[in-house]
CSV table of C-alpha atoms and ligand atoms in Angstrom, one decimal:
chain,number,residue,atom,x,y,z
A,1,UNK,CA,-234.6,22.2,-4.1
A,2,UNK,CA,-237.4,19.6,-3.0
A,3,UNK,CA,-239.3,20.3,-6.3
A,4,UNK,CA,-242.3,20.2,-4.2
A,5,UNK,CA,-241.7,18.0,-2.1
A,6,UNK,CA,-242.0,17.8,1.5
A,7,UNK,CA,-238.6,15.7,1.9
A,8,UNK,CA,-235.5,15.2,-0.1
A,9,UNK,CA,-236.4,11.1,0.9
A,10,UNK,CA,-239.7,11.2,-0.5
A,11,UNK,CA,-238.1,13.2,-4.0
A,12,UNK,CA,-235.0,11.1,-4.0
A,13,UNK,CA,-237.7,7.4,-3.4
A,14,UNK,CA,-239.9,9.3,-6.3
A,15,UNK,CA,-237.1,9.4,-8.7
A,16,UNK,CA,-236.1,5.9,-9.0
A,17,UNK,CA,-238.0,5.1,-12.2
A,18,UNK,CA,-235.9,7.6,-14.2
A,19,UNK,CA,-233.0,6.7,-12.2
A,20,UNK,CA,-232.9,3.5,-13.0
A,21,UNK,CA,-233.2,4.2,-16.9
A,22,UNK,CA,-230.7,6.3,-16.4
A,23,UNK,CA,-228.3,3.2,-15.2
A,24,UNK,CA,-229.1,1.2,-18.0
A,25,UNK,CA,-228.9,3.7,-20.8
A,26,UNK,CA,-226.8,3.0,-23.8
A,27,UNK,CA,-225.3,0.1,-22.1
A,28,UNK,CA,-227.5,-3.2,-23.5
A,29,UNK,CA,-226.3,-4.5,-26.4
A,30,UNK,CA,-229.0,-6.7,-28.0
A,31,UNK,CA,-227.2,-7.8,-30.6
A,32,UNK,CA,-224.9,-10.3,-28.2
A,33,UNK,CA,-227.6,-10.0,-25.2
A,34,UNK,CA,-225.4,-8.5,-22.9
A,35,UNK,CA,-224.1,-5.0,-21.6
A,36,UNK,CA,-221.2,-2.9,-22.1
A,37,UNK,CA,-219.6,-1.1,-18.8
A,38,UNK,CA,-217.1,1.3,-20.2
A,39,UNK,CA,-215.1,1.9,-17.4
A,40,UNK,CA,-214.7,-1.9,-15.7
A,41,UNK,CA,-211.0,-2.0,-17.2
A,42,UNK,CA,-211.2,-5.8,-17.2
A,43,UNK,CA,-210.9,-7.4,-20.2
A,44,UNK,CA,-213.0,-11.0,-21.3
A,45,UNK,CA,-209.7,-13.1,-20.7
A,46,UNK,CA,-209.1,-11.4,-17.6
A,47,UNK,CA,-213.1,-12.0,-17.1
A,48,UNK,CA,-212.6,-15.6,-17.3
A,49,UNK,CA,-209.9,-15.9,-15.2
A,50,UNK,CA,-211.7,-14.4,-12.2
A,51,UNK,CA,-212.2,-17.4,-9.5
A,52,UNK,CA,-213.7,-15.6,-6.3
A,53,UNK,CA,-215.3,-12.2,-6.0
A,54,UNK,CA,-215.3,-10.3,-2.6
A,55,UNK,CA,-217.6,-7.0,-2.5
A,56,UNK,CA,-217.1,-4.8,0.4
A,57,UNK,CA,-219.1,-2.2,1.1
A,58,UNK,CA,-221.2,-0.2,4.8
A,59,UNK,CA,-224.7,0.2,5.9
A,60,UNK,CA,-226.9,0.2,2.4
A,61,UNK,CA,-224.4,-0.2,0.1
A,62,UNK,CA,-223.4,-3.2,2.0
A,63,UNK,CA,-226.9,-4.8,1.6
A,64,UNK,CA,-226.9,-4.0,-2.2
A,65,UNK,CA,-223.6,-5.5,-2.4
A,66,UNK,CA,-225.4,-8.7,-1.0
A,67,UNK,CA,-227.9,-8.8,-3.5
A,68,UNK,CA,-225.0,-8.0,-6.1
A,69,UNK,CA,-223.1,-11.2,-4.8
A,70,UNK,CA,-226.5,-13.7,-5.5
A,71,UNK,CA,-226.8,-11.8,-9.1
A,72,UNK,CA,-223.2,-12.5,-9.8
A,73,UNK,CA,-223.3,-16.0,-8.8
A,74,UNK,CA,-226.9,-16.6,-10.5
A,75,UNK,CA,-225.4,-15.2,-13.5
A,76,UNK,CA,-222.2,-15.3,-13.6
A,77,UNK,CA,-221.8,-18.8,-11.4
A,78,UNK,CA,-218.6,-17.1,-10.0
A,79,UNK,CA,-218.4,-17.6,-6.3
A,80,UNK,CA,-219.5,-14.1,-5.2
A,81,UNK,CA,-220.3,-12.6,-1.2
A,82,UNK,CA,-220.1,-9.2,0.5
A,83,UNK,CA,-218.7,-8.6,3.6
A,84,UNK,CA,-219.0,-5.2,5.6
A,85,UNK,CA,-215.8,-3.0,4.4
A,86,UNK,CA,-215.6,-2.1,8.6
A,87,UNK,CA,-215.3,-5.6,9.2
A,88,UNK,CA,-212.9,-6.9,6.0
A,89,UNK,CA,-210.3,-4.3,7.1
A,90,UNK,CA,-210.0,-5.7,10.7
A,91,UNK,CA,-209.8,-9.0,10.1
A,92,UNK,CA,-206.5,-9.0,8.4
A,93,UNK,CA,-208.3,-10.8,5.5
A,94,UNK,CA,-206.5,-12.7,3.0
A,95,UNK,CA,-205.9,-11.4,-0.3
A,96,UNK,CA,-206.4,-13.8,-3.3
A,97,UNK,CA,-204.8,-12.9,-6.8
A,98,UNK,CA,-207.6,-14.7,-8.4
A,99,UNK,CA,-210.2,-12.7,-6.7
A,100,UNK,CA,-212.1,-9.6,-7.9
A,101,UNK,CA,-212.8,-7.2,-5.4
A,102,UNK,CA,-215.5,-4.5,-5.3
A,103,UNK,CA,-216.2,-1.8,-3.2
A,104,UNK,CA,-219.5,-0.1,-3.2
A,105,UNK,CA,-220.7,3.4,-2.1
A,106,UNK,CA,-222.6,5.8,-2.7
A,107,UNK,CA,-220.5,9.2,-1.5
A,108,UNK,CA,-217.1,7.1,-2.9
A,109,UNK,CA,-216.0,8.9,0.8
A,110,UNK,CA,-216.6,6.2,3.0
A,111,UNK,CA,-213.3,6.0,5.6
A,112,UNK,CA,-214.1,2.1,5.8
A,113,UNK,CA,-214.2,1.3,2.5
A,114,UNK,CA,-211.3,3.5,1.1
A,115,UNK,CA,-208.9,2.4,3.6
A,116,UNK,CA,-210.3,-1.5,2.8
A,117,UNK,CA,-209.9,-0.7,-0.9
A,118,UNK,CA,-206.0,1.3,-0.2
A,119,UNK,CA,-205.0,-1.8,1.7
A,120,UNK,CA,-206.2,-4.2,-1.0
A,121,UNK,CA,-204.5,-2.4,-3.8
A,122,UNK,CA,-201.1,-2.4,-1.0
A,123,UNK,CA,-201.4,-5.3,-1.7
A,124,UNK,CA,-201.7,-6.1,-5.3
A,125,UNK,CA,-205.5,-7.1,-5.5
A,126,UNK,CA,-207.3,-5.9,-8.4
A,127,UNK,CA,-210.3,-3.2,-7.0
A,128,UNK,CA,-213.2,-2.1,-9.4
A,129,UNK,CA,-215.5,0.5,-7.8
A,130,UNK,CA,-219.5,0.4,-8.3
A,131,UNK,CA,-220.0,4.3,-6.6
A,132,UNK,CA,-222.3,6.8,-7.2
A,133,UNK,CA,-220.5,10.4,-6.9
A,134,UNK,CA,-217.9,10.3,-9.8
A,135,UNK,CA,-214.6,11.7,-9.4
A,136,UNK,CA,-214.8,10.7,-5.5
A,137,UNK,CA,-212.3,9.1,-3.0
A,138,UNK,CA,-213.3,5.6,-4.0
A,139,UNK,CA,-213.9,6.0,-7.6
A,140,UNK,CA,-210.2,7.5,-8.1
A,141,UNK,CA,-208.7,4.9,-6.0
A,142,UNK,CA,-210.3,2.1,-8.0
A,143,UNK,CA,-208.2,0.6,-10.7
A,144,UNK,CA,-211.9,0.8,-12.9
A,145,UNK,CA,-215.6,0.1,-12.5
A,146,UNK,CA,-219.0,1.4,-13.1
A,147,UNK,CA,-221.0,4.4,-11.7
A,148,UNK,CA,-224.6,3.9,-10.6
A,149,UNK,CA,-226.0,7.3,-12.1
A,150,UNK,CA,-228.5,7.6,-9.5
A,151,UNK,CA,-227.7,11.3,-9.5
A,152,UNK,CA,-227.2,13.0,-6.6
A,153,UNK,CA,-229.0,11.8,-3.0
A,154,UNK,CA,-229.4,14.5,0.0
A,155,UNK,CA,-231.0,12.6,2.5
A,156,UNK,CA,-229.2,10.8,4.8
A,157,UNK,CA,-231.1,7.6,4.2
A,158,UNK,CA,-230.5,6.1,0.8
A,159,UNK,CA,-233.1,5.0,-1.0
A,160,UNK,CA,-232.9,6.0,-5.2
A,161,UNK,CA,-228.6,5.0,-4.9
A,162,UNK,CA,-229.8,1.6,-3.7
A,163,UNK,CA,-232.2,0.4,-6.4
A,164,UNK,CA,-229.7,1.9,-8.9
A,165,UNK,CA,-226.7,0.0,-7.1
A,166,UNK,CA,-228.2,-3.0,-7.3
A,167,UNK,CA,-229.3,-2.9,-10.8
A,168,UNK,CA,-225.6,-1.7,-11.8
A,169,UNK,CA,-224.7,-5.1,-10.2
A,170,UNK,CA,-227.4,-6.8,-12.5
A,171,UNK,CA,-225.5,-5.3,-15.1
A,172,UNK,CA,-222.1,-6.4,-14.2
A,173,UNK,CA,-223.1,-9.6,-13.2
A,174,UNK,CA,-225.0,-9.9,-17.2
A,175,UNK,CA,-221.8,-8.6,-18.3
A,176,UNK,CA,-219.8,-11.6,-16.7
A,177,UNK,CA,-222.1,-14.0,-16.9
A,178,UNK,CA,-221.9,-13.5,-20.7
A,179,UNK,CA,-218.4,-13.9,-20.9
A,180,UNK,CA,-218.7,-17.1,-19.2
A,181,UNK,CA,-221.3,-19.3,-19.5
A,182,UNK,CA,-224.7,-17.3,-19.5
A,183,UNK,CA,-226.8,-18.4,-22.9
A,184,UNK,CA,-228.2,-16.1,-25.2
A,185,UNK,CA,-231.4,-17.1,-24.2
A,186,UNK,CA,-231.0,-16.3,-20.4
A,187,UNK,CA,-228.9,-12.9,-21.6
A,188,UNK,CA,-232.5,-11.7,-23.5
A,189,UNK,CA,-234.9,-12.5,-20.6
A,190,UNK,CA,-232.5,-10.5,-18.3
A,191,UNK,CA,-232.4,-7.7,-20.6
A,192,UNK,CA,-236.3,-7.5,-20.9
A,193,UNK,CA,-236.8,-7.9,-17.4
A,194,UNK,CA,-234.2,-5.0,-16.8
A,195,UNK,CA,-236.5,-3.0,-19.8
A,196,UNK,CA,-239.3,-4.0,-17.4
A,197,UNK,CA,-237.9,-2.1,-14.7
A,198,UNK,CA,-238.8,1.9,-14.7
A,199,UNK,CA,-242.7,0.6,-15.7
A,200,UNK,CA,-242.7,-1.6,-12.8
A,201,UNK,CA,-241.1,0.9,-10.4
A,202,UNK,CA,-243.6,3.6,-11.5
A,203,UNK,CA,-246.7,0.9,-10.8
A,204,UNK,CA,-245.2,0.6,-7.1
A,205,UNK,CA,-244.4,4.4,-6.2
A,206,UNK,CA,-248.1,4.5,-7.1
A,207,UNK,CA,-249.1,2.2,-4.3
A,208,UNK,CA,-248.2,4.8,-1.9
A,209,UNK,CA,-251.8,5.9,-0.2
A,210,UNK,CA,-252.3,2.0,0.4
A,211,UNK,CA,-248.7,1.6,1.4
A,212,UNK,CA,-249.3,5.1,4.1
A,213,UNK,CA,-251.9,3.1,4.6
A,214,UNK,CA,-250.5,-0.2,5.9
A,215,UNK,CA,-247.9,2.7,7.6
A,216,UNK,CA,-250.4,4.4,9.8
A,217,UNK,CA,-250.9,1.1,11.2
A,218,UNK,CA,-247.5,-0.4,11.9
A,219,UNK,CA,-246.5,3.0,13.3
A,220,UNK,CA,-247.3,2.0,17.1
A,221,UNK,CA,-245.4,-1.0,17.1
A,222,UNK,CA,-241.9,-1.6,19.3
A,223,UNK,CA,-240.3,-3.9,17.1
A,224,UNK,CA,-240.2,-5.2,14.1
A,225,UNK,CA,-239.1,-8.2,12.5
A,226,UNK,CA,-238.0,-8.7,8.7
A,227,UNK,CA,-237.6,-12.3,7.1
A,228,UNK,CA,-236.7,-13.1,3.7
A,229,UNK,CA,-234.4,-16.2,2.1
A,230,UNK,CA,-231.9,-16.2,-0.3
A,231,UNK,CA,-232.8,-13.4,-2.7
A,232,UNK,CA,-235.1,-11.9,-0.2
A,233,UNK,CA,-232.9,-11.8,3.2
A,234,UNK,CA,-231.2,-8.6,2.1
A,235,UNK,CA,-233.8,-7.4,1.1
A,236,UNK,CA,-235.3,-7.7,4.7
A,237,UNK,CA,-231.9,-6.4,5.9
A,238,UNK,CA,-232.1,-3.1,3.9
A,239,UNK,CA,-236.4,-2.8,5.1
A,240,UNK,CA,-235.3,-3.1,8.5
A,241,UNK,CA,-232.5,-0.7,8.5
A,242,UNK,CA,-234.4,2.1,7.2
A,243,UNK,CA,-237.2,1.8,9.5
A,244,UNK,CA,-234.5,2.2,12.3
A,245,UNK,CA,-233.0,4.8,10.8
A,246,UNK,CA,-236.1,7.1,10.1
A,247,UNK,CA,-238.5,5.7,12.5
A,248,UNK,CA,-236.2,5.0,15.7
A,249,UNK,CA,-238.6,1.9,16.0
A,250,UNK,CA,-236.3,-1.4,17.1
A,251,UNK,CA,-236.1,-3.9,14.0
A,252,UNK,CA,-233.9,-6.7,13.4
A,253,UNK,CA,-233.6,-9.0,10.3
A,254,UNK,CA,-233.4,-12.9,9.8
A,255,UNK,CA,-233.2,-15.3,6.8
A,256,UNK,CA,-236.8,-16.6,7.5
A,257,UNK,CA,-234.7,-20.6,7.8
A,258,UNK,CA,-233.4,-19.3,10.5
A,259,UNK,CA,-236.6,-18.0,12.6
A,260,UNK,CA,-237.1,-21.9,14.1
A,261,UNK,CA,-233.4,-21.7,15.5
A,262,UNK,CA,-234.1,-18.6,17.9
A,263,UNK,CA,-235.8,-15.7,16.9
A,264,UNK,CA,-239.5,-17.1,16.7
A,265,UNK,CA,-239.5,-17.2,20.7
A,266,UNK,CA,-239.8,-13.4,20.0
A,267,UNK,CA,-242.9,-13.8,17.8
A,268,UNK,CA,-246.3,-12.5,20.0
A,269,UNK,CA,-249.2,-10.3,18.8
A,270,UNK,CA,-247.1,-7.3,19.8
A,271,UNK,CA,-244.0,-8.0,17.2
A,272,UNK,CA,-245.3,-7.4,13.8
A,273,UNK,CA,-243.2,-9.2,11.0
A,274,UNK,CA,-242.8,-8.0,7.3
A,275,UNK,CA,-242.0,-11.0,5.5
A,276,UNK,CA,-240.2,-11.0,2.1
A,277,UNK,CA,-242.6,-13.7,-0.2
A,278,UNK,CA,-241.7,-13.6,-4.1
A,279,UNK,CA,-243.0,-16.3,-6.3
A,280,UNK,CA,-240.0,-18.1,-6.9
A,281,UNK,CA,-238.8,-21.9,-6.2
A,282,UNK,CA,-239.1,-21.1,-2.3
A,283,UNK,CA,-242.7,-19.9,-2.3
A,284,UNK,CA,-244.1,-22.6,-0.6
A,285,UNK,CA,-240.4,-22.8,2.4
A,286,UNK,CA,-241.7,-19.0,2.8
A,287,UNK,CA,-245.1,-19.9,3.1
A,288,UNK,CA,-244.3,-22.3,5.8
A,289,UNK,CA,-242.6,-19.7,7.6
A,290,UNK,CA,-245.6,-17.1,7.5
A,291,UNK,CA,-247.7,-20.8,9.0
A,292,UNK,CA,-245.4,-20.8,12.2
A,293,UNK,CA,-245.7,-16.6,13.1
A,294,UNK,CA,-249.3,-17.5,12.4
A,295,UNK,CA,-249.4,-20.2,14.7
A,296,UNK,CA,-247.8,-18.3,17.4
A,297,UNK,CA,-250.5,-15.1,16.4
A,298,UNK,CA,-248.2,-12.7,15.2
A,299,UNK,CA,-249.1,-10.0,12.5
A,300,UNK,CA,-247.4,-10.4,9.4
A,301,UNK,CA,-247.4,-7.9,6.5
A,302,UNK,CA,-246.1,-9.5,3.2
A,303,UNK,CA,-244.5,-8.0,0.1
A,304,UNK,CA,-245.2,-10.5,-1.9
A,305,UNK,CA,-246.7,-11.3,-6.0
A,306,UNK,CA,-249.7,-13.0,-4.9
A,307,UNK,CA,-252.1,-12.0,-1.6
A,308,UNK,CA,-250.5,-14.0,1.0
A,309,UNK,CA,-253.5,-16.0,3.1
A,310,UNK,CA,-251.5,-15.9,5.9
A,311,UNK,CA,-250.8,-12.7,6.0
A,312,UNK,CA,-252.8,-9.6,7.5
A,313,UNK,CA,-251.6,-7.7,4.7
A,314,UNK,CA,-250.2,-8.2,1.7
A,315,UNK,CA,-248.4,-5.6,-0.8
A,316,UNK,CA,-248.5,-7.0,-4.4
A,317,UNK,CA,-245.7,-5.9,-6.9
A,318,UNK,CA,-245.5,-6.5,-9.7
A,319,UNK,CA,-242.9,-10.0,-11.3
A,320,UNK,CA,-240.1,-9.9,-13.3
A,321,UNK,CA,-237.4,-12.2,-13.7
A,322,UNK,CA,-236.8,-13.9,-10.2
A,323,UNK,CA,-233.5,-12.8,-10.1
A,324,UNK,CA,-234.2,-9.5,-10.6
A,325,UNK,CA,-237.1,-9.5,-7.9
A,326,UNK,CA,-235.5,-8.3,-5.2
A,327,UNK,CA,-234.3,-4.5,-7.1
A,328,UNK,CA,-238.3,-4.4,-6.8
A,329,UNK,CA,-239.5,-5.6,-3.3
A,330,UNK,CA,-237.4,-3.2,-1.0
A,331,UNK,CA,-239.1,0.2,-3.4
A,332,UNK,CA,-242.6,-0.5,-1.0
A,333,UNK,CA,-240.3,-1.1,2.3
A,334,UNK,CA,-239.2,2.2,2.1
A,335,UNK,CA,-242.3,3.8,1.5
A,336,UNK,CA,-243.6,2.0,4.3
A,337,UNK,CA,-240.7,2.9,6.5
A,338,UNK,CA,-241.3,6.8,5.3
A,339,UNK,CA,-244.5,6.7,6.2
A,340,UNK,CA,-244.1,5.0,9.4
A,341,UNK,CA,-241.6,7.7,10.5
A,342,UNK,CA,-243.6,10.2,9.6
A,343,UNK,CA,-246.8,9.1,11.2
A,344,UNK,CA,-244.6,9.1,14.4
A,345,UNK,CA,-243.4,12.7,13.2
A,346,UNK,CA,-239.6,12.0,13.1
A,347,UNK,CA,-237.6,14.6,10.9
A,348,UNK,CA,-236.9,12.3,8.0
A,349,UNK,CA,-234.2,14.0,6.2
A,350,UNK,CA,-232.2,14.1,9.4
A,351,UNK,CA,-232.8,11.1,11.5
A,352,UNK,CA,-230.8,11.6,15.2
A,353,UNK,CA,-227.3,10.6,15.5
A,354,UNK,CA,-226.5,10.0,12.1
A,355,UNK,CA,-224.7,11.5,9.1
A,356,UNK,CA,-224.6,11.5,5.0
A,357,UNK,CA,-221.3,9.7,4.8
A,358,UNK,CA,-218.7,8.6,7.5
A,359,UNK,CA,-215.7,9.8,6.5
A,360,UNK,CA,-213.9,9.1,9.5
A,361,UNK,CA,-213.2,5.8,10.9
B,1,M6R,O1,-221.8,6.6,0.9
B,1,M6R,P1,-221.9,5.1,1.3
B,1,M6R,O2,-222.7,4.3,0.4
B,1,M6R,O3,-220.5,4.5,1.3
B,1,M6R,O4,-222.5,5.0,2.7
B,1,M6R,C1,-222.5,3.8,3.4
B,1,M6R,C2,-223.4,3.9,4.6
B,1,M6R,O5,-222.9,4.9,5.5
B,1,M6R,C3,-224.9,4.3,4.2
B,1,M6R,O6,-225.4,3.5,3.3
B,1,M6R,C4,-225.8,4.4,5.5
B,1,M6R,O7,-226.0,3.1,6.0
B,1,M6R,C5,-227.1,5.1,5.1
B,1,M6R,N1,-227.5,5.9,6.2
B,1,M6R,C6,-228.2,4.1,4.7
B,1,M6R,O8,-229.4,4.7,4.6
């Protein structure tokens, strides 16, 4: 049931405001400005003796699991990345008692990162699971975790599961960090920025006509290109994946450091970029790199707080804390990438080639 609407993307993309209340309901606890994850089985002394964390995860969940890794190291300051699950379990990797490993997903059916998560518990390393579908694959095989309550997600393209992953990892990563070394202080303005989330969610869905807008016109481009630093390059990862996905349109991400060392040869009138601008410590590094596509007369689209001068166009969302910026600025990238498909009238739901979850390797 679409509930009237015309694709289970555009319900599940409409539902995020009450999905992400759902995620944080009866979990804050105000009076020691953190959260309470019942299922994590890790205790505070175990807590503190985590030295590494490795989060493993495919496609989407992967890039949320990116976004998780800067939150747990912003909060938590415990060295923290994310590696595709595909990748980890090729590589022979080596296990670390000290390290915390998570795998992410949204089915909890993902061949990759069950058999990444059997081979890790083989192996005595301690696996928490931050999955969507309870009861599944990955969930059962986890020795604890969390569940993203993003309720459940038809389309092939995820959308609601990724907000809500990432703010489950804003969560854990409170969680942590106020176990370790996270003050009171900093505890309360992540909890009110995480309060600030459903309102600020509902002001962006609302954007839509001007975002269709914005669509309509990016629809006849070729290629795309996606920047973003630090906080913002996943984001940019997870914008240009869904564009490919639903749109067929070629896009490709970079950190926006990394545009002088290669990709800005590629940068011509004809290759729009979508740049990834929040107003945080980098603002003006970012602004720089919206100068040099300028330079070089290429069409930039910015999510960004503030209209962008450099910019054709600029989507303004709304600010909350900067580390909790980036849950925010992929909501109008997949707007824009819904309405780009459509304008191009791809079937949404079921974009060629692809399927809900890859349960085979
Ligand atoms: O169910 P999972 O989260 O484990 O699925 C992982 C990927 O297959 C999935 O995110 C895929 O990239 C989606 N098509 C993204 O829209």
């Amino acid at each position: 049931d679409m509930g009237g609407h015309d694709t289970y993307m555009h319900k599940e993309m409409s539902e995020q405001a009450e999905a992400v209340d759902r995620v944080l309901r009866g979990r804050i606890d105000d009076r020691f400005s953190t959260v309470h994850l019942g299922g994590l089985n890790l205790d505070a002394r175990e807590a503190r003796g985590v030295r590494r964390i490795k989060i493993l995860g495919c496609g989407t969940s992967y890039h949320a699991g990116m976004i998780g890794a800067g939150l747990i190291e912003e909060l938590a300051r415990i060295p923290a990345d994310a590696e595709p699950a595909s990748e980890f379990r090729y590589r022979n990797p080596v296990v670390d008692p000290d390290t915390l490993y998570i795998a992410v997903s949204q089915s909890g059916e993902t061949y990759d990162v069950l058999a990444a998560v059997q081979e890790l518990k083989r192996k005595g390393a301690r696996v928490l699971g931050v999955v969507n579908v309870v009861g599944s694959a990955i969930a059962r095989e986890a020795d604890g975790g969390t569940y993203v309550h993003a309720g459940p997600e038809v389309c092939v393209v995820s959308t609601k599961c990724f907000t809500n992953t990432v703010v489950a990892f804003a969560l854990l990563a409170l969680h942590l960090g106020r176990i370790r070394d996270l003050s009171v202080a900093d505890g309360k303005r992540i909890i009110e920025g995480l309060r600030k989330l459903p309102g600020q969610i509902e002001e962006i869905l609302a954007m839509e006509p001007e975002i269709e807008k914005l669509a309509q016109e990016y629809a006849g481009a070729q290629s795309m290109m996606f920047i973003g630093r630090v906080r913002g390059y996943p984001v940019a990862l997870e914008a240009s994946l869904k564009l490919k996905e639903i749109s067929y349109i070629h896009a490709e991400a970079y950190p926006a450091s990394e545009l002088k060392h290669g990709p800005l040869a590629l940068i011509e009138p004809a290759l729009p970029t979508v740049a990834i601008v929040p107003n945080d410590d980098l603002l003006e590094k970012n602004r720089a790199a919206l100068e040099e596509i300028k330079a070089r007369s290429g069409r930039i689209l910015a999510v960004a707080h503030q209209h962008q001068e450099k910019a054709d166009h600029t989507i303004v969302v709304p600010k909350n804390e900067d580390e909790l910026d980036p849950i925010l600025m992929g909501i109008p990238l997949q707007l824009f990438a819904y309405h780009t498909a459509l304008a191009m009238g791809r079937d949404i739901d079921k974009p060629r080639n692809l399927a809900k979850s890859v349960t085979v390797e």
